[in-house]
Amino acid sequence: MENLMSTPAAPATIPDTTEATEHDVVVAARLLAADAVEAARSGHPGTAIALAPIATALFQRHIEHDPADPQWQGRDRFVLSCGHASILLYTQLFLTGYDVTIDDLRAFRTLGSRTPGHPELGHTAGVETTTGPLGQGLATAVGMAMGMLHERATFDPDAPRGASPFDRHVWVLASDGDLQEGISYEAGALAGRHGLDNLTVVYDDNDIQIEGDTRLTSSEDVGARFRAQGWHVERIELAASGDVDVDELDRVLGAPNPIGKPRLVILKSQIAYPSPGALNTAASHGAPLGAAEIELLRDALGTQAAPFDVSEAVLRRSRAARARGARLHAQWDEAFARWQASDAARADAHATFRARRLPDDLGARLPRFDPGTEVSTRDASGAAIQALAQALPAMWGGSADLAEPNRTEIHAGGSFLPEETGLGTRAGRNIHWGVREHAMGAAMNGIALAGGWRVFAGTFLVFSDYQRPAIRLSALMGLPVTYLWSHDSVALGQDGPTHQPIEHLASLRAMPGFSVVRPADANETVAAWHAIVEADSPAGLVLGRQGVPVLDIPIDDVHAGVRRGGYVVRDAADADAVIIATGSEVALALSAAETAAASGLAVRVVSMPSREWFLTQDAAYRDAVLPPSLHARVAVEAASPFGWHEIVGSTGAVVGIDEFGLSAPAADALRERGMTEERVLEALRSVTARS
């Protein structure tokens, strides 16, 4: 027999009979959860112990997955939105035969382990998304379901329901905290509007949170809320034993979702069941049970198995999931092969989609703008989106009810909506998110995780605050999503300080693994889109609404310079100083450099659309753009100066804005907040005098 665990097990107290029951598997799952949290002296055991029967039923009977191939493209997806109960997922991954060992469970929450405190994509085999902030998992799952339905509608629209290899399901386990977070309201409304009948959420209604009974915080009828949003809702009460009712859950989940409706299953449970001293206690939510209570749990379960002792009989039973997975995988492979053979051109298009291949001539298909004209970077972005959408069928997106001001609409792309609405189709390429920035960001992550898609979404830069948890998870997972942010400075004008971003660029640049790109003109904007698509990693494209002059720079130099994050746009022999600017302030920097030259001051100007990209270049390139001997440096950006001294050094100066904006026409707002040529020239005089 294969080695089922990486270390020799102690002699099993459970007889190694030829047969074990699912009850035995559940007992093992409950004890593994309790033992792992106890060994770590940290974790959330109560939910994992109580819901072990539910997780076992899902992984054994309902989720279509293959433990031998966690990346099988035909698989369903499981999202543990209540990520604090991660040990519930890890025990199932171990028991069903993923690459998770008993030693990994012993190492739960320890340095370097493959079983961290919250599930992390790419860290543990079988984990489909990083979940941590409550509600993010649920909203990400909505995006996964959207991405799967869009793939089916794009590549196999005529197959009857249930007959396509692209008919896959997303399963979510959610908690009270997930549904209390505001993002869940946005995500629920999106799922209902889009009729995501490939989405099932099991809500663990256990009446307990960290501070005690949920009646302290909630009086909401959750079922009524989701019904009002267009969901099919079912409720499952406790079994007579006091345990969760797996038989009723099997009955409910054994039927497909009603057509056009996501499904919420409200499942009553008792936290920490059947541990007698921990049952229904807030303490069991987020702290180890303690050795004495775990012994009582063993008594209640009718076993005295040693910690982490799982019999081979139990593993044989639980790892029947491998044979089931292999069978499902083989059946899917046959169906997919038939689909491929039915239309070779469509199959080739799908292979390109899955591989994320770009056309060799993509750069030649992109728009170019004539020097001397004035074009806003948001308008240039809109033109780039049209060209990219023609070249890349995998590209789709939308905005938070701002398609016109963000310029995000894909012309003739149609709306992504269920056919029965009469407003679009699921093959539509324009997503109407509504004013839901929270869920929009998280769902973009889910769409990217569904595979192949190049998704973008727009809002005003100041509202990126609403997206922050999703942006952070994009960066943590390295997902290829593009956040498009327009109205990037006080030049927004008369909407006033509530809509004028100041600190946002600095705070977004502080996020590891995320690139902020603020192009100077129309051609830089197109080049930025090109570079973002090539990089295939998370990025934020920051755009202005006001017209800015198109720089007179060879287009190849623009594309090369933007790709490297910074480049010289105006040189000067034996430069006395250098101005580094981004976005619309590059034009201001060039004007100031020309004025300075008239008074005998030689000034180089550098456009730096992405500090992140620039700082990843080799030292030789960085030094060629910003010579180390050139200490007289001025950074110019209509935003917080925070962080720019990393570029200009201790002797440099930053012309920025360190106070909130004001309501006034754009030119007046910029002048009032010091974004003037006079201030740039003053800074130049100051730094050259010091150097």
CSV table of C-alpha atoms in Angstrom, one decimal, residues 2-198:
chain,number,residue,atom,x,y,z
A,2,GLU,CA,1.2,3.5,-0.7
A,3,ASN,CA,2.7,5.6,2.1
A,4,LEU,CA,-0.4,7.6,3.2
A,5,MET,CA,1.3,9.8,5.7
A,6,SER,CA,4.8,11.2,5.6
A,7,THR,CA,5.8,10.0,9.1
A,8,PRO,CA,5.1,6.6,10.7
A,9,ALA,CA,1.9,6.7,12.6
A,10,ALA,CA,1.6,5.5,16.2
A,11,PRO,CA,-0.2,2.2,16.5
A,12,ALA,CA,-3.8,3.0,15.6
A,13,THR,CA,-6.4,2.5,18.4
A,14,ILE,CA,-9.1,2.4,15.7
A,15,PRO,CA,-9.0,-1.2,14.3
A,16,ASP,CA,-7.6,-1.3,10.8
A,17,THR,CA,-10.6,-3.2,9.4
A,18,THR,CA,-11.2,-3.6,5.7
A,19,GLU,CA,-14.0,-1.1,5.9
A,20,ALA,CA,-14.5,2.3,7.6
A,21,THR,CA,-17.6,4.4,7.5
A,22,GLU,CA,-18.1,8.0,6.6
A,23,HIS,CA,-18.8,8.5,10.3
A,24,ASP,CA,-15.2,7.3,11.0
A,25,VAL,CA,-13.9,9.8,8.5
A,26,VAL,CA,-15.8,12.7,10.1
A,27,VAL,CA,-14.5,11.6,13.6
A,28,ALA,CA,-10.9,11.8,12.2
A,29,ALA,CA,-11.6,15.2,10.6
A,30,ARG,CA,-12.9,16.6,13.8
A,31,LEU,CA,-10.0,15.4,15.9
A,32,LEU,CA,-7.4,16.5,13.3
A,33,ALA,CA,-8.8,20.0,13.5
A,34,ALA,CA,-8.8,20.0,17.3
A,35,ASP,CA,-5.3,18.5,17.5
A,36,ALA,CA,-3.8,20.9,14.9
A,37,VAL,CA,-5.1,24.0,16.7
A,38,GLU,CA,-3.9,22.6,20.0
A,39,ALA,CA,-0.4,21.9,18.7
A,40,ALA,CA,-0.2,25.4,17.2
A,41,ARG,CA,-1.6,27.0,20.3
A,42,SER,CA,-3.5,29.1,17.8
A,43,GLY,CA,-6.4,28.9,15.5
A,44,HIS,CA,-10.2,28.5,15.2
A,45,PRO,CA,-11.3,25.0,16.1
A,46,GLY,CA,-15.0,25.4,16.8
A,47,THR,CA,-16.2,25.8,13.2
A,48,ALA,CA,-13.9,23.2,11.8
A,49,ILE,CA,-15.0,20.6,14.4
A,50,ALA,CA,-18.7,21.4,13.9
A,51,LEU,CA,-18.6,21.5,10.1
A,52,ALA,CA,-16.5,18.4,9.5
A,53,PRO,CA,-19.5,16.4,8.4
A,54,ILE,CA,-20.5,19.1,5.9
A,55,ALA,CA,-17.0,19.5,4.5
A,56,THR,CA,-16.7,15.7,4.2
A,57,ALA,CA,-20.0,15.5,2.3
A,58,LEU,CA,-18.9,18.3,-0.1
A,59,PHE,CA,-15.5,16.8,-0.9
A,60,GLN,CA,-16.8,13.3,-1.1
A,61,ARG,CA,-20.0,13.7,-3.1
A,62,HIS,CA,-20.8,17.2,-4.4
A,63,ILE,CA,-17.6,19.1,-5.5
A,64,GLU,CA,-16.2,17.7,-8.7
A,65,HIS,CA,-12.5,17.7,-8.1
A,66,ASP,CA,-9.4,15.5,-8.7
A,67,PRO,CA,-6.9,15.4,-5.8
A,68,ALA,CA,-4.3,14.1,-8.2
A,69,ASP,CA,-4.6,17.2,-10.4
A,70,PRO,CA,-5.5,20.3,-8.4
A,71,GLN,CA,-5.3,22.4,-11.6
A,72,TRP,CA,-7.7,20.3,-13.7
A,73,GLN,CA,-9.5,22.9,-15.8
A,74,GLY,CA,-12.8,21.0,-15.6
A,75,ARG,CA,-13.0,21.1,-11.8
A,76,ASP,CA,-15.5,22.9,-9.6
A,77,ARG,CA,-14.2,25.5,-7.2
A,78,PHE,CA,-14.5,25.5,-3.4
A,79,VAL,CA,-14.0,28.8,-1.6
A,80,LEU,CA,-13.7,28.8,2.2
A,81,SER,CA,-14.9,32.4,2.7
A,82,CYS,CA,-14.5,32.0,6.5
A,83,GLY,CA,-10.8,31.6,6.0
A,84,HIS,CA,-10.1,31.6,9.7
A,85,ALA,CA,-11.4,28.0,9.8
A,86,SER,CA,-8.6,27.0,7.4
A,87,ILE,CA,-7.9,23.8,9.3
A,88,LEU,CA,-11.4,22.6,8.1
A,89,LEU,CA,-10.1,22.8,4.5
A,90,TYR,CA,-6.6,21.4,5.2
A,91,THR,CA,-8.0,18.3,6.9
A,92,GLN,CA,-10.2,17.6,3.8
A,93,LEU,CA,-7.2,18.1,1.5
A,94,PHE,CA,-5.2,15.6,3.5
A,95,LEU,CA,-8.0,13.1,3.9
A,96,THR,CA,-9.0,13.2,0.2
A,97,GLY,CA,-5.4,12.8,-1.0
A,98,TYR,CA,-4.1,16.2,-2.1
A,99,ASP,CA,-0.4,16.9,-1.6
A,100,VAL,CA,-1.0,17.7,2.1
A,101,THR,CA,0.5,15.4,4.7
A,102,ILE,CA,0.0,14.7,8.3
A,103,ASP,CA,3.2,16.6,9.0
A,104,ASP,CA,1.7,19.6,7.3
A,105,LEU,CA,-1.3,19.4,9.7
A,106,ARG,CA,1.1,19.0,12.7
A,107,ALA,CA,2.9,22.2,11.4
A,108,PHE,CA,-0.3,24.2,11.2
A,109,ARG,CA,0.3,27.9,11.6
A,110,THR,CA,4.1,27.5,12.1
A,111,LEU,CA,6.9,29.2,10.2
A,112,GLY,CA,7.3,27.9,6.7
A,113,SER,CA,4.4,25.4,6.9
A,114,ARG,CA,2.1,24.6,4.0
A,115,THR,CA,-0.9,25.1,6.3
A,116,PRO,CA,-0.9,28.8,7.1
A,117,GLY,CA,-3.5,30.5,9.3
A,118,HIS,CA,-5.7,31.5,6.4
A,119,PRO,CA,-5.7,29.7,3.0
A,120,GLU,CA,-3.3,31.1,0.5
A,121,LEU,CA,-3.4,30.5,-3.3
A,122,GLY,CA,-0.2,28.8,-4.6
A,123,HIS,CA,0.9,27.9,-1.0
A,124,THR,CA,-1.2,24.8,-0.5
A,125,ALA,CA,-2.4,22.3,-3.1
A,126,GLY,CA,-6.2,22.5,-3.5
A,127,VAL,CA,-6.6,26.1,-2.2
A,128,GLU,CA,-8.4,28.0,-5.0
A,129,THR,CA,-8.1,31.6,-3.6
A,130,THR,CA,-6.5,33.5,-0.8
A,131,THR,CA,-9.2,34.3,1.8
A,132,GLY,CA,-8.6,36.4,4.9
A,133,PRO,CA,-10.8,39.5,5.1
A,134,LEU,CA,-14.3,38.3,5.7
A,135,GLY,CA,-16.6,38.6,2.7
A,136,GLN,CA,-13.8,38.7,0.2
A,137,GLY,CA,-14.1,34.9,-0.5
A,138,LEU,CA,-17.8,35.2,-1.1
A,139,ALA,CA,-17.4,38.1,-3.5
A,140,THR,CA,-14.4,36.4,-5.2
A,141,ALA,CA,-16.6,33.3,-5.8
A,142,VAL,CA,-19.2,35.5,-7.5
A,143,GLY,CA,-16.4,36.5,-9.9
A,144,MET,CA,-15.4,32.9,-10.4
A,145,ALA,CA,-19.0,32.0,-11.3
A,146,MET,CA,-19.2,35.0,-13.7
A,147,GLY,CA,-16.0,34.0,-15.4
A,148,MET,CA,-17.2,30.4,-15.8
A,149,LEU,CA,-20.5,31.4,-17.3
A,150,HIS,CA,-18.8,33.9,-19.7
A,151,GLU,CA,-16.4,31.1,-20.8
A,152,ARG,CA,-19.4,28.8,-21.5
A,153,ALA,CA,-21.3,31.4,-23.4
A,154,THR,CA,-18.2,32.4,-25.4
A,155,PHE,CA,-17.0,28.9,-26.4
A,156,ASP,CA,-20.1,26.6,-26.1
A,157,PRO,CA,-23.2,28.7,-26.2
A,158,ASP,CA,-25.6,26.2,-27.8
A,159,ALA,CA,-25.1,23.2,-25.5
A,160,PRO,CA,-28.1,22.2,-23.4
A,161,ARG,CA,-27.7,22.9,-19.7
A,162,GLY,CA,-25.5,20.4,-18.0
A,163,ALA,CA,-24.2,19.1,-21.3
A,164,SER,CA,-21.2,21.3,-21.8
A,165,PRO,CA,-17.6,20.7,-20.5
A,166,PHE,CA,-17.8,24.3,-19.4
A,167,ASP,CA,-20.6,23.6,-16.9
A,168,ARG,CA,-18.8,23.9,-13.6
A,169,HIS,CA,-19.9,25.0,-10.2
A,170,VAL,CA,-18.6,27.2,-7.5
A,171,TRP,CA,-19.1,26.2,-3.9
A,172,VAL,CA,-18.7,28.5,-0.9
A,173,LEU,CA,-18.7,28.0,2.8
A,174,ALA,CA,-19.5,31.3,4.5
A,175,SER,CA,-20.0,32.5,8.1
A,176,ASP,CA,-21.9,35.2,10.0
A,177,GLY,CA,-18.9,37.5,9.6
A,178,ASP,CA,-18.9,37.1,5.8
A,179,LEU,CA,-22.5,38.1,5.6
A,180,GLN,CA,-22.2,41.0,8.0
A,181,GLU,CA,-19.4,42.6,5.9
A,182,GLY,CA,-20.9,45.2,3.5
A,183,ILE,CA,-19.1,43.6,0.6
A,184,SER,CA,-21.6,40.6,0.9
A,185,TYR,CA,-24.5,42.9,0.1
A,186,GLU,CA,-22.9,44.1,-3.1
A,187,ALA,CA,-21.8,40.6,-4.1
A,188,GLY,CA,-25.2,39.1,-3.3
A,189,ALA,CA,-26.9,41.7,-5.5
A,190,LEU,CA,-24.4,41.1,-8.4
A,191,ALA,CA,-25.0,37.3,-8.2
A,192,GLY,CA,-28.7,37.8,-8.2
A,193,ARG,CA,-28.7,40.3,-11.1
A,194,HIS,CA,-26.5,38.0,-13.2
A,195,GLY,CA,-28.5,34.9,-12.4
A,196,LEU,CA,-25.4,32.9,-11.3
A,197,ASP,CA,-27.0,29.5,-11.2
A,198,ASN,CA,-23.6,27.9,-11.0
